[in-house]
PDB file of C-alpha atoms in Angstrom:
ATOM      1  CA  MET A 241     -24.952 -40.095 205.651  1.00  0.00           C
ATOM      2  CA  PRO A 242     -24.326 -37.841 202.763  1.00  0.00           C
ATOM      3  CA  SER A 243     -25.396 -38.714 199.366  1.00  0.00           C
ATOM      4  CA  ILE A 244     -23.291 -40.008 196.549  1.00  0.00           C
ATOM      5  CA  ASP A 245     -24.108 -36.869 194.636  1.00  0.00           C
ATOM      6  CA  ARG A 246     -23.021 -34.773 197.399  1.00  0.00           C
ATOM      7  CA  LEU A 247     -19.553 -36.358 197.862  1.00  0.00           C
ATOM      8  CA  ARG A 248     -19.027 -36.139 194.207  1.00  0.00           C
ATOM      9  CA  ASP A 249     -19.716 -32.369 194.434  1.00  0.00           C
ATOM     10  CA  HIS A 250     -17.370 -32.018 197.406  1.00  0.00           C
ATOM     11  CA  ALA A 251     -14.751 -33.995 195.373  1.00  0.00           C
ATOM     12  CA  GLY A 252     -15.161 -31.803 192.500  1.00  0.00           C
ATOM     13  CA  GLN A 253     -14.947 -28.558 194.428  1.00  0.00           C
ATOM     14  CA  GLY A 254     -11.524 -29.889 195.944  1.00  0.00           C
ATOM     15  CA  ALA A 255     -10.165 -30.826 192.499  1.00  0.00           C
ATOM     16  CA  SER A 256     -11.010 -27.273 191.285  1.00  0.00           C
ATOM     17  CA  THR A 257      -9.272 -25.855 194.287  1.00  0.00           C
ATOM     18  CA  VAL A 258      -6.137 -27.782 193.567  1.00  0.00           C
ATOM     19  CA  ALA A 259      -6.179 -26.962 189.852  1.00  0.00           C
ATOM     20  CA  ALA A 260      -6.649 -23.253 190.777  1.00  0.00           C
ATOM     21  CA  HIS A 261      -3.573 -23.578 193.076  1.00  0.00           C
ATOM     22  CA  ARG A 262      -1.465 -25.230 190.322  1.00  0.00           C
ATOM     23  CA  THR A 263      -2.584 -22.498 187.864  1.00  0.00           C
ATOM     24  CA  ARG A 264      -1.327 -19.720 190.292  1.00  0.00           C
ATOM     25  CA  ARG A 265       1.876 -21.604 190.811  1.00  0.00           C
ATOM     26  CA  ARG A 266       2.251 -21.919 187.162  1.00  0.00           C
ATOM     27  CA  LEU A 267       1.581 -18.338 186.391  1.00  0.00           C
ATOM     28  CA  ARG A 268       4.118 -17.328 189.072  1.00  0.00           C
ATOM     29  CA  ALA A 269       6.736 -19.345 187.534  1.00  0.00           C
ATOM     30  CA  ASP A 270       5.954 -17.901 184.135  1.00  0.00           C
ATOM     31  CA  GLN A 271       6.061 -14.351 185.512  1.00  0.00           C
ATOM     32  CA  ALA A 272       9.392 -15.225 187.336  1.00  0.00           C
ATOM     33  CA  ARG A 273      10.957 -16.406 184.340  1.00  0.00           C
ATOM     34  CA  GLN A 274       9.781 -13.359 182.282  1.00  0.00           C
ATOM     35  CA  LEU A 275      11.240 -11.208 184.852  1.00  0.00           C
ATOM     36  CA  ALA A 276      14.720 -13.332 185.009  1.00  0.00           C
ATOM     37  CA  ASP A 277      15.000 -12.738 181.225  1.00  0.00           C
ATOM     38  CA  LEU A 278      14.869  -8.970 181.705  1.00  0.00           C
ATOM     39  CA  LEU A 279      17.047  -8.788 184.662  1.00  0.00           C
ATOM     40  CA  ARG A 280      19.516 -11.065 182.847  1.00  0.00           C
ATOM     41  CA  ARG A 281      19.703  -8.461 180.057  1.00  0.00           C
ATOM     42  CA  GLN A 282      20.676  -5.860 182.482  1.00  0.00           C
ATOM     43  CA  LEU A 283      23.242  -7.825 184.089  1.00  0.00           C
ATOM     44  CA  LEU A 284      24.957  -8.641 180.846  1.00  0.00           C
ATOM     45  CA  THR A 285      24.638  -4.964 179.583  1.00  0.00           C
ATOM     46  CA  GLY A 286      26.034  -3.268 182.635  1.00  0.00           C
ATOM     47  CA  GLY A 287      22.552  -2.234 183.783  1.00  0.00           C
ATOM     48  CA  PHE A 288      23.681  -2.476 187.505  1.00  0.00           C
ATOM     49  CA  PRO A 289      27.018  -0.476 187.488  1.00  0.00           C
ATOM     50  CA  THR A 290      27.480  -0.759 191.192  1.00  0.00           C
ATOM     51  CA  GLY A 291      27.357  -4.570 190.855  1.00  0.00           C
ATOM     52  CA  THR A 292      24.386  -4.687 193.223  1.00  0.00           C
ATOM     53  CA  LEU A 293      20.755  -5.214 192.256  1.00  0.00           C
ATOM     54  CA  PRO A 294      17.991  -3.015 193.744  1.00  0.00           C
ATOM     55  CA  HIS A 295      16.125  -4.218 196.787  1.00  0.00           C
ATOM     56  CA  GLU A 296      13.406  -6.836 196.163  1.00  0.00           C
ATOM     57  CA  SER A 297      10.797  -4.262 197.073  1.00  0.00           C
ATOM     58  CA  ALA A 298      12.325  -2.026 194.460  1.00  0.00           C
ATOM     59  CA  LEU A 299      12.374  -4.476 191.839  1.00  0.00           C
ATOM     60  CA  ALA A 300       8.662  -5.614 192.485  1.00  0.00           C
ATOM     61  CA  ALA A 301       7.652  -1.897 192.239  1.00  0.00           C
ATOM     62  CA  ASP A 302       9.646  -1.343 189.040  1.00  0.00           C
ATOM     63  CA  TYR A 303       8.260  -4.474 187.329  1.00  0.00           C
ATOM     64  CA  ARG A 304       4.855  -4.573 188.984  1.00  0.00           C
ATOM     65  CA  ALA A 305       5.405  -8.029 190.346  1.00  0.00           C
ATOM     66  CA  SER A 306       5.005  -9.562 193.643  1.00  0.00           C
ATOM     67  CA  ARG A 307       7.899 -10.006 196.031  1.00  0.00           C
ATOM     68  CA  ASN A 308       7.565 -13.862 195.602  1.00  0.00           C
ATOM     69  CA  THR A 309       7.927 -13.595 191.986  1.00  0.00           C
ATOM     70  CA  VAL A 310      10.924 -11.477 192.277  1.00  0.00           C
ATOM     71  CA  ARG A 311      12.514 -13.905 194.680  1.00  0.00           C
ATOM     72  CA  GLN A 312      11.633 -16.883 192.369  1.00  0.00           C
ATOM     73  CA  ALA A 313      13.401 -14.883 189.397  1.00  0.00           C
ATOM     74  CA  LEU A 314      16.490 -14.081 191.543  1.00  0.00           C
ATOM     75  CA  ASP A 315      16.607 -17.839 192.280  1.00  0.00           C
ATOM     76  CA  LEU A 316      16.659 -18.584 188.710  1.00  0.00           C
ATOM     77  CA  LEU A 317      19.584 -16.264 188.141  1.00  0.00           C
ATOM     78  CA  ARG A 318      21.390 -17.626 191.245  1.00  0.00           C
ATOM     79  CA  ALA A 319      21.133 -21.123 189.632  1.00  0.00           C
ATOM     80  CA  GLU A 320      22.764 -19.832 186.581  1.00  0.00           C
ATOM     81  CA  GLY A 321      25.610 -18.623 188.629  1.00  0.00           C
ATOM     82  CA  LEU A 322      25.061 -14.920 187.660  1.00  0.00           C
ATOM     83  CA  VAL A 323      24.156 -13.424 191.156  1.00  0.00           C
ATOM     84  CA  GLU A 324      24.605 -14.332 194.731  1.00  0.00           C
ATOM     85  CA  ARG A 325      23.006 -13.298 197.812  1.00  0.00           C
ATOM     86  CA  GLN A 326      25.506 -11.555 200.434  1.00  0.00           C
ATOM     87  CA  PRO A 327      24.104 -10.901 203.963  1.00  0.00           C
ATOM     88  CA  GLY A 328      24.085  -7.227 204.695  1.00  0.00           C
ATOM     89  CA  VAL A 329      24.766  -6.248 200.950  1.00  0.00           C
ATOM     90  CA  GLY A 330      21.818  -7.866 198.904  1.00  0.00           C
ATOM     91  CA  THR A 331      22.009  -9.574 195.564  1.00  0.00           C
ATOM     92  CA  VAL A 332      25.152  -8.920 193.816  1.00  0.00           C
ATOM     93  CA  VAL A 333      26.481  -9.666 190.259  1.00  0.00           C
ATOM     94  CA  VAL A 334      29.245 -12.352 190.409  1.00  0.00           C
ATOM     95  CA  ALA A 335      29.622 -13.499 186.713  1.00  0.00           C
ATOM     96  CA  ARG A 336      30.015 -11.812 183.424  1.00  0.00           C
ATOM     97  CA  LYS A 337      29.328 -12.895 180.056  1.00  0.00           C
ATOM     98  CA  TYR A 338      31.136 -11.654 176.825  1.00  0.00           C
ATOM     99  CA  PRO A 339      29.617 -10.713 173.617  1.00  0.00           C
ATOM    100  CA  HIS A 340      30.498 -12.801 170.534  1.00  0.00           C
ATOM    101  CA  GLY A 341      29.088 -11.369 167.277  1.00  0.00           C
ATOM    102  CA  LEU A 342      27.569 -13.526 164.683  1.00  0.00           C
ATOM    103  CA  ASP A 343      27.368 -10.888 161.800  1.00  0.00           C
ATOM    104  CA  ARG A 344      31.237 -10.655 161.061  1.00  0.00           C
ATOM    105  CA  LEU A 345      33.729 -13.020 160.240  1.00  0.00           C
ATOM    106  CA  MET A 346      36.207 -12.624 162.984  1.00  0.00           C
ATOM    107  CA  GLY A 347      38.660 -14.659 165.183  1.00  0.00           C
ATOM    108  CA  LEU A 348      38.114 -14.897 168.877  1.00  0.00           C
ATOM    109  CA  ALA A 349      40.869 -12.577 169.787  1.00  0.00           C
ATOM    110  CA  GLU A 350      39.755 -10.136 167.420  1.00  0.00           C
ATOM    111  CA  THR A 351      36.041 -10.314 168.623  1.00  0.00           C
ATOM    112  CA  LEU A 352      36.983 -10.077 172.311  1.00  0.00           C
ATOM    113  CA  ARG A 353      39.979  -7.525 171.986  1.00  0.00           C
ATOM    114  CA  GLU A 354      38.235  -5.041 174.253  1.00  0.00           C
ATOM    115  CA  HIS A 355      37.510  -7.560 176.965  1.00  0.00           C
ATOM    116  CA  GLY A 356      41.065  -8.871 177.673  1.00  0.00           C
ATOM    117  CA  GLN A 357      43.752 -11.227 176.409  1.00  0.00           C
ATOM    118  CA  VAL A 358      42.793 -14.337 174.503  1.00  0.00           C
ATOM    119  CA  THR A 359      45.649 -17.143 174.860  1.00  0.00           C
ATOM    120  CA  ASN A 360      45.414 -20.641 173.370  1.00  0.00           C
ATOM    121  CA  GLU A 361      46.588 -23.719 174.921  1.00  0.00           C
ATOM    122  CA  VAL A 362      47.440 -26.027 171.947  1.00  0.00           C
ATOM    123  CA  ARG A 363      46.638 -29.583 173.045  1.00  0.00           C
ATOM    124  CA  THR A 364      46.919 -31.188 169.723  1.00  0.00           C
ATOM    125  CA  VAL A 365      48.323 -30.189 166.472  1.00  0.00           C
ATOM    126  CA  GLY A 366      49.432 -32.534 163.538  1.00  0.00           C
ATOM    127  CA  PRO A 367      48.379 -34.325 160.307  1.00  0.00           C
ATOM    128  CA  ALA A 368      45.561 -36.856 160.575  1.00  0.00           C
ATOM    129  CA  PRO A 369      43.488 -38.928 158.179  1.00  0.00           C
ATOM    130  CA  ALA A 370      40.331 -36.597 157.356  1.00  0.00           C
ATOM    131  CA  PRO A 371      37.032 -38.283 158.347  1.00  0.00           C
ATOM    132  CA  ALA A 372      34.431 -38.714 155.600  1.00  0.00           C
ATOM    133  CA  LEU A 373      32.526 -35.650 156.824  1.00  0.00           C
ATOM    134  CA  VAL A 374      35.494 -33.334 157.002  1.00  0.00           C
ATOM    135  CA  ALA A 375      36.946 -34.581 153.654  1.00  0.00           C
ATOM    136  CA  GLU A 376      33.440 -33.720 152.109  1.00  0.00           C
ATOM    137  CA  ARG A 377      33.186 -30.281 153.673  1.00  0.00           C
ATOM    138  CA  LEU A 378      36.822 -29.237 152.992  1.00  0.00           C
ATOM    139  CA  HIS A 379      36.635 -30.647 149.264  1.00  0.00           C
ATOM    140  CA  VAL A 380      39.595 -32.883 149.875  1.00  0.00           C
ATOM    141  CA  PRO A 381      39.984 -36.599 148.913  1.00  0.00           C
ATOM    142  CA  PRO A 382      38.441 -39.232 151.377  1.00  0.00           C
ATOM    143  CA  GLY A 383      40.985 -40.440 153.766  1.00  0.00           C
ATOM    144  CA  ALA A 384      43.467 -37.754 152.699  1.00  0.00           C
ATOM    145  CA  ASP A 385      45.566 -36.105 155.538  1.00  0.00           C
ATOM    146  CA  ILE A 386      44.466 -32.826 156.990  1.00  0.00           C
ATOM    147  CA  LEU A 387      45.803 -30.670 159.840  1.00  0.00           C
ATOM    148  CA  PHE A 388      44.026 -31.346 163.011  1.00  0.00           C
ATOM    149  CA  ILE A 389      44.226 -28.674 165.864  1.00  0.00           C
ATOM    150  CA  GLU A 390      42.721 -28.820 169.399  1.00  0.00           C
ATOM    151  CA  ARG A 391      43.055 -25.625 171.450  1.00  0.00           C
ATOM    152  CA  LEU A 392      41.591 -24.585 174.769  1.00  0.00           C
ATOM    153  CA  ARG A 393      41.096 -20.965 174.534  1.00  0.00           C
ATOM    154  CA  ARG A 394      41.210 -18.702 177.516  1.00  0.00           C
ATOM    155  CA  LEU A 395      40.113 -15.129 178.066  1.00  0.00           C
ATOM    156  CA  ASN A 396      42.033 -13.456 181.077  1.00  0.00           C
ATOM    157  CA  GLY A 397      42.969 -16.766 182.072  1.00  0.00           C
ATOM    158  CA  LEU A 398      39.620 -18.292 182.305  1.00  0.00           C
ATOM    159  CA  PRO A 399      38.626 -21.225 180.057  1.00  0.00           C
ATOM    160  CA  LEU A 400      36.184 -20.082 177.361  1.00  0.00           C
ATOM    161  CA  SER A 401      36.057 -22.457 174.699  1.00  0.00           C
ATOM    162  CA  LEU A 402      37.340 -25.838 173.193  1.00  0.00           C
ATOM    163  CA  ASP A 403      38.091 -25.631 169.376  1.00  0.00           C
ATOM    164  CA  LEU A 404      38.533 -28.488 167.199  1.00  0.00           C
ATOM    165  CA  THR A 405      39.911 -27.306 163.749  1.00  0.00           C
ATOM    166  CA  TYR A 406      40.400 -29.035 160.510  1.00  0.00           C
ATOM    167  CA  ILE A 407      42.448 -27.649 157.699  1.00  0.00           C
ATOM    168  CA  PRO A 408      43.426 -29.081 154.352  1.00  0.00           C
ATOM    169  CA  LEU A 409      47.136 -29.909 154.618  1.00  0.00           C
ATOM    170  CA  ASP A 410      48.686 -28.026 151.658  1.00  0.00           C
ATOM    171  CA  ILE A 411      47.732 -24.943 153.631  1.00  0.00           C
ATOM    172  CA  GLY A 412      47.907 -26.436 157.230  1.00  0.00           C
ATOM    173  CA  THR A 413      51.566 -27.506 156.883  1.00  0.00           C
ATOM    174  CA  ALA A 414      52.513 -23.891 157.259  1.00  0.00           C
ATOM    175  CA  LEU A 415      50.980 -23.666 160.510  1.00  0.00           C
ATOM    176  CA  LEU A 416      52.909 -26.180 162.103  1.00  0.00           C
ATOM    177  CA  GLY A 417      55.561 -23.667 162.865  1.00  0.00           C
ATOM    178  CA  ALA A 418      53.295 -20.655 163.562  1.00  0.00           C
ATOM    179  CA  ASP A 419      52.723 -19.123 166.782  1.00  0.00           C
ATOM    180  CA  LEU A 420      49.196 -20.742 167.551  1.00  0.00           C
ATOM    181  CA  ARG A 421      49.271 -19.917 171.013  1.00  0.00           C
ATOM    182  CA  ASN A 422      48.965 -16.012 170.696  1.00  0.00           C
ATOM    183  CA  THR A 423      47.551 -15.779 167.214  1.00  0.00           C
ATOM    184  CA  ASP A 424      44.155 -16.492 165.610  1.00  0.00           C
ATOM    185  CA  VAL A 425      43.998 -18.990 163.021  1.00  0.00           C
ATOM    186  CA  PHE A 426      42.006 -16.622 160.756  1.00  0.00           C
ATOM    187  CA  ARG A 427      44.822 -14.245 160.632  1.00  0.00           C
ATOM    188  CA  LEU A 428      47.488 -16.912 160.011  1.00  0.00           C
ATOM    189  CA  LEU A 429      45.310 -18.468 157.179  1.00  0.00           C
ATOM    190  CA  GLU A 430      45.200 -14.894 155.468  1.00  0.00           C
ATOM    191  CA  THR A 431      49.010 -14.551 155.692  1.00  0.00           C
ATOM    192  CA  ILE A 432      49.844 -17.886 154.280  1.00  0.00           C
ATOM    193  CA  THR A 433      47.306 -17.948 151.554  1.00  0.00           C
ATOM    194  CA  GLY A 434      47.826 -14.244 150.740  1.00  0.00           C
ATOM    195  CA  GLN A 435      44.124 -13.602 150.289  1.00  0.00           C
ATOM    196  CA  PRO A 436      41.393 -12.457 152.648  1.00  0.00           C
ATOM    197  CA  LEU A 437      38.772 -14.822 154.174  1.00  0.00           C
ATOM    198  CA  GLY A 438      35.428 -14.596 152.465  1.00  0.00           C
ATOM    199  CA  HIS A 439      32.567 -16.193 154.311  1.00  0.00           C
ATOM    200  CA  ALA A 440      31.447 -18.841 156.709  1.00  0.00           C
ATOM    201  CA  GLU A 441      28.649 -21.158 157.052  1.00  0.00           C
ATOM    202  CA  ILE A 442      27.710 -21.509 160.698  1.00  0.00           C
ATOM    203  CA  THR A 443      25.445 -23.599 163.016  1.00  0.00           C
ATOM    204  CA  LEU A 444      24.826 -22.774 166.680  1.00  0.00           C
ATOM    205  CA  GLU A 445      23.222 -25.247 168.826  1.00  0.00           C
ATOM    206  CA  ALA A 446      23.381 -26.321 172.650  1.00  0.00           C
ATOM    207  CA  VAL A 447      24.758 -29.637 173.448  1.00  0.00           C
ATOM    208  CA  THR A 448      25.621 -31.611 176.659  1.00  0.00           C
ATOM    209  CA  ALA A 449      29.462 -31.252 177.487  1.00  0.00           C
ATOM    210  CA  ASP A 450      30.885 -34.934 177.462  1.00  0.00           C
ATOM    211  CA  ALA A 451      33.334 -35.775 180.268  1.00  0.00           C
ATOM    212  CA  HIS A 452      36.492 -34.797 178.405  1.00  0.00           C
ATOM    213  CA  SER A 453      35.101 -31.350 177.316  1.00  0.00           C
ATOM    214  CA  ALA A 454      33.789 -30.542 180.831  1.00  0.00           C
ATOM    215  CA  ALA A 455      37.004 -31.417 182.405  1.00  0.00           C
ATOM    216  CA  VAL A 456      39.104 -29.406 179.885  1.00  0.00           C
ATOM    217  CA  LEU A 457      36.660 -26.351 180.252  1.00  0.00           C
ATOM    218  CA  GLU A 458      36.617 -26.748 183.946  1.00  0.00           C
ATOM    219  CA  ALA A 459      32.739 -26.917 183.793  1.00  0.00           C
ATOM    220  CA  PRO A 460      30.359 -29.312 185.585  1.00  0.00           C
ATOM    221  CA  ARG A 461      30.035 -32.385 183.853  1.00  0.00           C
ATOM    222  CA  GLY A 462      26.828 -32.873 181.885  1.00  0.00           C
ATOM    223  CA  THR A 463      26.484 -28.865 181.618  1.00  0.00           C
ATOM    224  CA  ALA A 464      25.176 -27.478 178.506  1.00  0.00           C
ATOM    225  CA  VAL A 465      27.697 -25.729 176.089  1.00  0.00           C
ATOM    226  CA  LEU A 466      27.201 -23.621 173.036  1.00  0.00           C
ATOM    227  CA  MET A 467      28.414 -25.660 169.954  1.00  0.00           C
ATOM    228  CA  LEU A 468      29.551 -23.374 166.984  1.00  0.00           C
ATOM    229  CA  GLU A 469      30.118 -25.282 163.827  1.00  0.00           C
ATOM    230  CA  ARG A 470      31.810 -23.008 161.362  1.00  0.00           C
ATOM    231  CA  LEU A 471      33.048 -23.838 157.736  1.00  0.00           C
ATOM    232  CA  THR A 472      35.187 -20.814 156.568  1.00  0.00           C
ATOM    233  CA  HIS A 473      35.976 -20.080 152.979  1.00  0.00           C
ATOM    234  CA  LEU A 474      38.463 -17.838 151.377  1.00  0.00           C
ATOM    235  CA  ALA A 475      37.539 -14.862 149.255  1.00  0.00           C
ATOM    236  CA  ASP A 476      37.801 -17.242 146.006  1.00  0.00           C
ATOM    237  CA  GLY A 477      35.309 -19.622 147.519  1.00  0.00           C
ATOM    238  CA  ARG A 478      37.637 -22.278 148.657  1.00  0.00           C
ATOM    239  CA  PRO A 479      36.827 -23.963 152.010  1.00  0.00           C
ATOM    240  CA  VAL A 480      40.113 -23.841 154.296  1.00  0.00           C
ATOM    241  CA  ASP A 481      38.804 -24.162 158.023  1.00  0.00           C
ATOM    242  CA  LEU A 482      36.116 -26.447 159.519  1.00  0.00           C
ATOM    243  CA  GLU A 483      35.768 -25.902 163.340  1.00  0.00           C
ATOM    244  CA  PHE A 484      33.610 -27.244 166.050  1.00  0.00           C
ATOM    245  CA  ILE A 485      33.809 -24.878 168.845  1.00  0.00           C
ATOM    246  CA  ARG A 486      32.313 -25.649 172.382  1.00  0.00           C
ATOM    247  CA  PHE A 487      31.881 -22.530 174.300  1.00  0.00           C
ATOM    248  CA  ARG A 488      31.161 -22.288 177.957  1.00  0.00           C
ATOM    249  CA  GLY A 489      27.525 -20.855 177.881  1.00  0.00           C
ATOM    250  CA  ASP A 490      27.967 -19.213 181.182  1.00  0.00           C
ATOM    251  CA  ARG A 491      30.717 -16.831 179.899  1.00  0.00           C
ATOM    252  CA  ILE A 492      29.597 -16.220 176.380  1.00  0.00           C
ATOM    253  CA  THR A 493      26.634 -14.533 174.584  1.00  0.00           C
ATOM    254  CA  MET A 494      25.779 -14.720 170.747  1.00  0.00           C
ATOM    255  CA  SER A 495      24.340 -11.734 169.113  1.00  0.00           C
ATOM    256  CA  GLY A 496      23.863 -10.428 165.509  1.00  0.00           C
ATOM    257  CA  LEU A 497      22.152  -7.847 163.499  1.00  0.00           C
ATOM    258  CA  LEU A 498      19.246  -9.533 161.145  1.00  0.00           C
ATOM    259  CA  HIS A 499      17.552  -7.958 158.366  1.00  0.00           C
ATOM    260  CA  ARG A 500      14.100  -9.061 157.144  1.00  0.00           C
ATOM    261  CA  SER A 501      14.100 -10.390 153.647  1.00  0.00           C
ATOM    262  CA  LEU A 502      11.210 -12.101 151.901  1.00  0.00           C
TER     263      LEU A 502
END
């Protein structure tokens, strides 16, 4: 019978083999994720003008990756809804994301004017008591009425964002008769107040879409959406527009130009 020491040695060798296999799988997953990031960037910036990605063997050669790594990277992009595999054609681009800059204060229609028409479905508009946080951010008395607006915003007919907007009522009353369907609130605020917007404080994070948001945005329930919280001020410093905007993450990208300052 084999000695106890020999059995232990054999078990140890088996454990080493399993650990090595897991390490190889982990390394391949890491490489696939890295490759998916590079391919995603090309997808979103028109790097494949024909709409079809190169063959897996060509991608493997270009990126010095194995065919298995390339397939795993394409699987990741397919799970994101960016590409599909079509028999006899190859891997094709099936989705597009639109750029939203974070270094200029612009309304959505202004931001995406080169990509199509933005229309707004006004779901709710009217006075409402300001929640404590909203009152604090807009510098109005607690419980004072503000104008609340909920809009579903579409680009070329596709749901893009769900916007919840709070505006002080002395300014917001003039918005009740305005064309909120076809005009950015930013442009209307500048017309009503007679002065330009100055600056905005923004916070961007990923949140899970609740049942209502997912249904309105026509997105799978529980999907991640980009939440942009933005408090916009007039040029004189007065806060006039607090927004909570839920973007479909599969249709928008956020970008900006940052300068290093220590």
